[in-house]
Short mmCIF file of C-alpha atoms in Angstrom, two decimals:
data_model
loop_
_atom_site.label_atom_id
_atom_site.label_comp_id
_atom_site.label_asym_id
_atom_site.label_seq_id
_atom_site.Cartn_x
_atom_site.Cartn_y
_atom_site.Cartn_z
CA UNK A 24 104.11 91.79 116.67
CA UNK A 25 102.92 94.46 119.07
CA UNK A 26 100.41 96.67 117.26
CA UNK A 27 98.11 98.93 119.26
CA UNK A 28 94.57 98.10 118.09
CA UNK A 29 93.11 101.31 119.48
CA UNK A 30 95.59 103.43 117.50
CA UNK A 31 94.84 101.56 114.30
CA UNK A 32 91.13 101.85 114.98
CA UNK A 33 91.43 105.60 115.56
CA UNK A 34 93.31 105.97 112.27
CA UNK A 35 90.79 103.91 110.33
CA UNK A 36 87.90 105.91 111.75
CA UNK A 37 89.64 109.17 110.88
CA UNK A 38 89.84 108.00 107.27
CA UNK A 39 86.19 106.94 107.46
CA UNK A 40 85.07 110.40 108.57
CA UNK A 41 86.87 112.12 105.69
CA UNK A 42 86.09 110.11 102.53
CA UNK A 43 87.10 111.38 99.09
CA UNK A 44 86.06 110.22 95.63
CA UNK A 45 88.42 108.83 93.00
CA UNK A 46 91.14 111.25 91.84
CA UNK A 47 89.96 113.69 94.54
CA UNK A 48 91.83 111.99 97.42
CA UNK A 49 93.84 115.11 98.26
CA UNK A 50 93.46 114.99 102.03
CA UNK A 51 93.75 111.20 102.12
CA UNK A 52 96.98 111.24 100.12
CA UNK A 53 98.46 113.94 102.32
CA UNK A 54 97.67 111.96 105.47
CA UNK A 55 99.09 108.72 104.03
CA UNK A 56 102.27 110.46 102.85
CA UNK A 57 102.74 112.22 106.19
CA UNK A 58 102.40 108.97 108.16
CA UNK A 59 104.80 107.11 105.89
CA UNK A 60 107.39 109.84 106.35
CA UNK A 61 106.78 109.76 110.09
CA UNK A 62 107.54 106.02 110.03
CA UNK A 63 110.81 106.70 108.22
CA UNK A 64 109.91 105.60 104.69
CA UNK A 65 111.00 107.27 101.47
CA UNK A 66 107.84 108.76 99.98
CA UNK A 67 106.95 109.61 96.39
CA UNK A 68 103.70 111.39 95.49
CA UNK A 69 101.97 111.38 92.13
CA UNK A 70 98.41 110.37 91.28
CA UNK A 71 98.87 108.00 94.22
CA UNK A 72 101.39 107.62 97.03
CA UNK A 73 104.34 105.22 97.07
CA UNK A 74 106.42 104.46 100.15
CA UNK A 75 109.75 102.63 99.98
CA UNK A 76 111.27 100.72 102.89
CA UNK A 77 114.71 99.20 102.29
CA UNK A 78 116.52 96.80 104.57
CA UNK A 79 119.65 94.68 104.27
CA UNK A 80 121.52 94.30 101.02
CA UNK A 81 118.99 92.29 99.02
CA UNK A 82 118.09 93.46 95.54
CA UNK A 83 114.59 91.95 95.41
CA UNK A 84 111.44 94.07 95.79
CA UNK A 85 107.74 93.32 96.24
CA UNK A 86 104.72 95.61 96.09
CA UNK A 87 101.82 95.82 98.55
CA UNK A 88 98.76 97.74 97.36
CA UNK A 89 95.89 99.45 99.17
CA UNK A 90 93.11 101.53 97.58
CA UNK A 91 92.14 104.99 98.88
CA UNK A 92 88.92 106.17 97.24
CA UNK A 93 85.37 106.26 98.61
CA UNK A 94 81.97 106.01 96.91
CA UNK A 95 79.20 108.53 96.06
CA UNK A 96 76.87 107.12 98.73
CA UNK A 97 75.09 108.95 101.56
CA UNK A 98 75.95 107.06 104.76
CA UNK A 99 73.06 105.73 106.86
CA UNK A 100 75.19 104.42 109.76
CA UNK A 101 74.59 105.46 113.36
CA UNK A 102 78.12 105.12 114.78
CA UNK A 103 80.19 108.04 116.07
CA UNK A 104 82.51 108.31 113.07
CA UNK A 105 80.08 108.67 110.18
CA UNK A 106 81.20 110.47 107.05
CA UNK A 107 81.48 114.23 107.38
CA UNK A 108 81.25 114.63 103.62
CA UNK A 109 77.61 114.62 102.44
CA UNK A 110 76.95 112.01 99.78
CA UNK A 111 80.39 110.39 100.05
CA UNK A 112 81.18 107.27 102.09
CA UNK A 113 83.79 104.58 102.60
CA UNK A 114 81.32 101.83 101.77
CA UNK A 115 83.87 99.33 100.45
CA UNK A 116 86.43 99.26 103.27
CA UNK A 117 89.22 101.19 101.61
CA UNK A 118 89.62 103.05 104.90
CA UNK A 119 90.52 99.71 106.48
CA UNK A 120 92.74 98.62 103.61
CA UNK A 121 94.84 101.77 103.98
CA UNK A 122 95.06 101.37 107.74
CA UNK A 123 96.21 97.75 107.60
CA UNK A 124 98.97 98.63 105.14
CA UNK A 125 100.05 101.66 107.17
CA UNK A 126 100.15 99.47 110.26
CA UNK A 127 102.44 97.06 108.44
CA UNK A 128 104.67 99.90 107.21
CA UNK A 129 105.11 101.08 110.79
CA UNK A 130 105.77 97.58 112.11
CA UNK A 131 108.33 96.82 109.41
CA UNK A 132 110.08 100.15 109.93
CA UNK A 133 110.41 99.32 113.63
CA UNK A 134 111.50 95.73 113.01
CA UNK A 135 113.04 95.46 109.50
CA UNK A 136 113.95 91.79 109.60
CA UNK A 137 114.03 91.48 105.81
CA UNK A 138 116.49 92.02 103.00
CA UNK A 139 115.29 93.97 99.97
CA UNK A 140 112.68 96.64 99.32
CA UNK A 141 109.04 96.70 100.36
CA UNK A 142 107.07 99.04 98.09
CA UNK A 143 103.85 100.34 99.66
CA UNK A 144 101.41 101.42 96.93
CA UNK A 145 98.41 103.56 97.85
CA UNK A 146 96.22 103.74 94.76
CA UNK A 147 93.50 106.27 93.88
CA UNK A 148 90.25 105.64 92.02
CA UNK A 149 89.87 101.88 92.30
CA UNK A 150 86.09 102.05 92.13
CA UNK A 151 85.99 103.30 88.53
CA UNK A 152 88.88 101.10 87.41
CA UNK A 153 91.09 104.06 86.53
CA UNK A 154 93.63 104.39 89.34
CA UNK A 155 95.94 101.47 88.58
CA UNK A 156 96.15 102.49 84.93
CA UNK A 157 96.96 106.06 85.98
CA UNK A 158 99.80 104.87 88.21
CA UNK A 159 101.11 102.58 85.49
CA UNK A 160 100.97 105.49 83.04
CA UNK A 161 103.18 107.39 85.48
CA UNK A 162 105.62 104.46 85.05
CA UNK A 163 105.45 103.38 88.67
CA UNK A 164 106.86 99.96 87.81
CA UNK A 165 109.78 101.44 85.88
CA UNK A 166 110.58 103.86 88.72
CA UNK A 167 110.09 101.28 91.47
CA UNK A 168 110.64 97.83 89.91
CA UNK A 169 108.98 94.98 91.79
CA UNK A 170 108.95 91.24 91.19
CA UNK A 171 105.55 90.54 92.76
CA UNK A 172 102.51 92.51 93.93
CA UNK A 173 99.80 91.74 96.49
CA UNK A 174 96.48 93.24 97.61
CA UNK A 175 93.89 92.55 100.32
CA UNK A 176 90.15 93.22 100.11
CA UNK A 177 87.72 92.66 102.95
CA UNK A 178 84.75 90.34 102.36
CA UNK A 179 81.48 90.82 104.27
CA UNK A 180 79.66 87.56 104.98
CA UNK A 181 82.89 85.59 105.46
CA UNK A 182 84.10 84.69 108.98
CA UNK A 183 86.17 87.37 110.70
CA UNK A 184 89.82 87.04 109.70
CA UNK A 185 89.34 84.23 107.18
CA UNK A 186 91.79 84.49 104.28
CA UNK A 187 90.59 83.12 100.95
CA UNK A 188 92.19 83.18 97.54
CA UNK A 189 92.99 80.94 94.58
CA UNK A 190 95.45 80.49 91.74
CA UNK A 191 94.26 81.78 88.38
CA UNK A 192 91.06 83.77 88.00
CA UNK A 193 89.99 85.46 91.25
CA UNK A 194 87.76 88.38 90.04
CA UNK A 195 85.66 88.88 86.93
CA UNK A 196 86.01 91.64 84.36
CA UNK A 197 83.56 94.50 84.09
CA UNK A 198 82.54 96.08 80.81
CA UNK A 199 80.02 98.85 80.25
CA UNK A 200 77.81 99.17 77.19
CA UNK A 201 75.46 101.79 75.80
CA UNK A 202 73.04 101.22 72.93
CA UNK A 203 71.62 104.37 71.30
CA UNK A 204 68.43 103.99 69.27
CA UNK A 205 67.42 106.70 66.82
CA UNK A 206 63.87 106.29 65.51
CA UNK A 207 61.02 108.75 64.98
CA UNK A 208 58.92 110.24 67.75
CA UNK A 209 55.19 110.68 67.26
CA UNK A 210 51.85 111.24 68.98
CA UNK A 211 50.98 108.43 71.38
CA UNK A 212 47.55 108.05 69.75
CA UNK A 213 49.11 107.39 66.31
CA UNK A 214 52.04 104.98 66.85
CA UNK A 215 51.92 103.91 63.18
CA UNK A 216 53.29 107.30 62.14
CA UNK A 217 56.59 106.94 64.01
CA UNK A 218 59.28 104.50 65.07
CA UNK A 219 58.73 104.00 68.80
CA UNK A 220 62.10 103.67 70.50
CA UNK A 221 60.57 102.25 73.69
CA UNK A 222 59.14 99.19 71.98
CA UNK A 223 62.35 98.65 70.03
CA UNK A 224 64.44 99.07 73.18
CA UNK A 225 62.27 96.64 75.12
CA UNK A 226 62.74 94.06 72.37
CA UNK A 227 66.50 94.54 72.59
CA UNK A 228 66.48 94.12 76.38
CA UNK A 229 64.66 90.82 76.06
CA UNK A 230 66.94 89.61 73.27
CA UNK A 231 70.13 90.51 75.17
CA UNK A 232 69.15 87.99 77.86
CA UNK A 233 69.56 85.18 75.33
CA UNK A 234 73.31 85.82 75.27
CA UNK A 235 73.79 84.13 78.64
CA UNK A 236 70.95 81.63 78.25
CA UNK A 237 71.64 80.46 74.69
CA UNK A 238 74.95 81.73 73.33
CA UNK A 239 77.47 80.91 76.09
CA UNK A 240 78.31 77.58 77.65
CA UNK A 241 76.24 76.64 80.72
CA UNK A 242 78.18 77.56 83.83
CA UNK A 243 80.17 80.30 82.09
CA UNK A 244 79.45 82.58 85.03
CA UNK A 245 78.94 85.66 82.88
CA UNK A 246 76.28 88.31 83.54
CA UNK A 247 74.64 90.78 81.15
CA UNK A 248 72.49 93.40 82.88
CA UNK A 249 70.64 96.36 81.39
CA UNK A 250 70.69 98.91 84.20
CA UNK A 251 69.23 102.05 82.58
CA UNK A 252 66.54 102.74 79.95
CA UNK A 253 66.42 106.42 78.98
CA UNK A 254 64.10 108.02 76.40
CA UNK A 255 62.93 111.43 75.22
CA UNK A 256 59.26 110.44 75.51
CA UNK A 257 56.58 112.32 77.44
CA UNK A 258 53.04 111.67 78.67
CA UNK A 259 51.51 111.69 75.19
CA UNK A 260 54.67 111.48 73.06
CA UNK A 261 56.21 108.22 71.93
CA UNK A 262 59.98 108.63 71.98
CA UNK A 263 62.11 108.69 68.89
CA UNK A 264 65.34 108.28 70.81
CA UNK A 265 66.34 105.87 73.55
CA UNK A 266 69.49 104.70 75.26
CA UNK A 267 70.06 101.37 76.97
CA UNK A 268 72.97 101.26 79.40
CA UNK A 269 74.30 98.18 81.08
CA UNK A 270 77.01 96.14 82.68
CA UNK A 271 78.77 92.92 81.66
CA UNK A 272 80.75 90.59 83.94
CA UNK A 273 82.86 87.77 82.50
CA UNK A 274 85.25 85.21 83.92
CA UNK A 275 87.51 85.05 80.87
CA UNK A 276 88.50 87.28 78.00
CA UNK A 277 86.98 85.02 75.32
CA UNK A 278 83.49 85.25 76.82
CA UNK A 279 83.93 88.99 77.28
CA UNK A 280 84.85 89.46 73.61
CA UNK A 281 82.05 87.14 72.45
CA UNK A 282 79.48 89.02 74.54
CA UNK A 283 80.48 92.29 72.89
CA UNK A 284 80.06 90.67 69.47
CA UNK A 285 76.60 89.32 70.38
CA UNK A 286 75.44 92.68 71.78
CA UNK A 287 76.41 94.36 68.52
CA UNK A 288 74.78 91.63 66.38
CA UNK A 289 71.51 91.62 68.30
CA UNK A 290 71.23 95.41 68.39
CA UNK A 291 71.97 95.77 64.69
CA UNK A 292 69.56 92.99 63.73
CA UNK A 293 66.63 94.45 65.67
CA UNK A 294 67.42 97.94 64.37
CA UNK A 295 67.35 96.68 60.78
CA UNK A 296 64.04 94.89 61.43
CA UNK A 297 62.48 98.16 62.59
CA UNK A 298 64.22 100.49 60.15
CA UNK A 299 66.02 102.59 62.79
CA UNK A 300 69.60 103.56 63.38
CA UNK A 301 71.55 102.10 66.29
CA UNK A 302 74.97 102.74 67.78
CA UNK A 303 76.70 100.47 70.31
CA UNK A 304 79.51 101.58 72.60
CA UNK A 305 81.28 98.85 74.60
CA UNK A 306 84.28 99.47 76.83
CA UNK A 307 86.09 97.38 79.42
CA UNK A 308 87.28 99.26 82.51
CA UNK A 309 88.20 96.22 84.61
CA UNK A 310 89.90 93.23 83.04
CA UNK A 311 89.88 89.82 84.71
CA UNK A 312 92.08 89.56 87.83
CA UNK A 313 94.47 86.62 87.54
CA UNK A 314 96.51 85.37 90.49
CA UNK A 315 99.96 83.99 89.65
CA UNK A 316 101.03 80.65 91.14
CA UNK A 317 104.10 81.62 93.19
CA UNK A 318 102.65 84.74 94.89
CA UNK A 319 99.43 82.85 95.66
CA UNK A 320 101.34 79.97 97.22
CA UNK A 321 103.24 82.50 99.33
CA UNK A 322 100.05 84.25 100.49
CA UNK A 323 98.47 80.93 101.48
CA UNK A 324 101.62 79.82 103.30
CA UNK A 325 101.87 83.09 105.26
CA UNK A 326 98.16 83.12 106.16
CA UNK A 327 98.45 79.61 107.55
CA UNK A 328 101.65 80.46 109.43
CA UNK A 329 99.96 83.48 111.03
CA UNK A 330 97.18 81.14 112.18
CA UNK A 331 94.37 82.53 110.04
CA UNK A 332 91.58 80.28 108.79
CA UNK A 333 92.68 79.84 105.18
CA UNK A 334 90.69 78.83 102.09
CA UNK A 335 93.25 78.16 99.33
CA UNK A 336 90.87 77.51 96.42
CA UNK A 337 87.84 79.72 96.83
CA UNK A 338 85.23 80.27 94.11
CA UNK A 339 86.10 83.26 91.89
CA UNK A 340 84.31 86.49 92.77
CA UNK A 341 81.86 88.13 90.37
CA UNK A 342 82.94 91.61 91.40
CA UNK A 343 85.81 93.30 89.58
CA UNK A 344 89.09 94.76 90.82
CA UNK A 345 91.39 97.46 89.48
CA UNK A 346 94.29 95.44 90.93
CA UNK A 347 93.96 93.35 87.74
CA UNK A 348 96.07 95.88 85.82
CA UNK A 349 98.94 95.54 88.30
CA UNK A 350 98.64 91.74 88.31
CA UNK A 351 98.86 91.72 84.53
CA UNK A 352 102.08 93.77 84.60
CA UNK A 353 103.83 91.65 87.27
CA UNK A 354 102.93 88.36 88.99
CA UNK A 355 100.44 89.08 91.75
CA UNK A 356 97.99 87.73 94.28
CA UNK A 357 94.68 89.21 95.41
CA UNK A 358 93.37 87.85 98.72
CA UNK A 359 90.06 88.29 100.51
CA UNK A 360 89.81 88.82 104.26
CA UNK A 361 86.56 87.93 106.05
CA UNK A 362 84.81 90.99 107.51
CA UNK A 363 82.22 89.06 109.54
CA UNK A 364 78.57 88.21 108.98
CA UNK A 365 76.72 90.26 111.59
CA UNK A 366 75.70 93.88 111.96
CA UNK A 367 77.29 96.58 109.77
CA UNK A 368 80.32 94.31 109.15
CA UNK A 369 78.08 91.78 107.43
CA UNK A 370 76.30 94.26 105.19
CA UNK A 371 77.16 94.04 101.47
CA UNK A 372 79.98 96.08 100.02
CA UNK A 373 78.62 99.41 98.74
CA UNK A 374 75.67 99.31 101.17
CA UNK A 375 74.95 102.62 102.89
CA UNK A 376 75.14 100.99 106.34
CA UNK A 377 78.25 98.84 105.74
CA UNK A 378 81.29 99.24 107.99
CA UNK A 379 84.81 97.80 107.97
CA UNK A 380 85.55 95.54 110.93
CA UNK A 381 88.27 97.04 113.13
CA UNK A 382 89.13 93.56 114.41
CA UNK A 383 90.81 92.97 111.04
CA UNK A 384 93.30 95.81 111.43
CA UNK A 385 95.99 93.98 113.44
CA UNK A 386 95.33 90.74 111.53
CA UNK A 387 95.85 92.41 108.17
CA UNK A 388 98.89 94.34 109.38
CA UNK A 389 100.45 91.16 110.70
CA UNK A 390 99.74 89.29 107.48
CA UNK A 391 101.42 92.06 105.46
CA UNK A 392 104.42 92.10 107.79
CA UNK A 393 104.94 88.34 107.74
CA UNK A 394 104.49 88.31 103.96
CA UNK A 395 107.40 90.75 103.59
CA UNK A 396 109.53 88.59 105.92
CA UNK A 397 108.63 85.53 103.82
CA UNK A 398 109.24 87.04 100.38
CA UNK A 399 112.33 89.08 101.31
CA UNK A 400 114.18 86.81 103.74
CA UNK A 401 117.42 87.91 105.36
#
């Protein structure tokens, strides 16, 4: 396949310079749609962008997904294509994901050696776990039926171009919780006259850590983190109100449900002990991402055929992916593509000096192209 690396690199860097947050990807969507039309695809625009490429007389269809949104991060990079939008940055590589898929769309349009329909899905708002659900609510799968769906995400720290995936669980779920404590504020010199929400909240934080240590099986791989502790206290005022906010990761739905139950039990018990009111809100934005057997076997087979270093049974990732909602609706496979382990390419996802590795652009585009040839043979 003859893909011009410099052109792909220029496109990726153009996306990088103009990042947009979830559900605000107006310019990004317009650019994606324009390029797809330029390549000769049928384009449909809604909350996201869908491109259809038909070839031959086959009636099968597969979906290929890329995410479009950026993050609310101020970029600290020194390269020539830094974000032009203050406080917004492509710090997760979605600029590269879009470019790889657009490169594949162009290559397949020029050499459509397949029979069926390739459905190119450009999804908004992956970072908050809302974009896939929004596209599903628009009935994308009813309008453009597919039998399988695939997605690629880059992975800093892994060797450049290494493909890794696994059957079954590939990414954890993410749930958010908020515990509101309503006690009685008072003067800091007379704590006995009030119900100090700081002390009560601190006790809850400590107790929540026993969920992982004592209430789940060893090796469950779950995480419960309190990430914010907010109160209405002042220098000489003990707070009467406090809010604990946090994040839960789980590798299966049973642990996720059990953790919610334990958070509610612990919070209620401590509140009763101190005679205060408590309210717990728990919501799951990202469900667990589950790879189906047949699509995963196909992704591994294609990666090996392309000549990429392939890890077919990697350890599940603790981060979460909005792709999970698509993979629940139809059989799917989520694969990781090594971004390198040095310089900006090796920085963690969501770091303010991270950068997608342009060396992956032709590799990813070729993988996508060969996957379509494999799944929709003539």
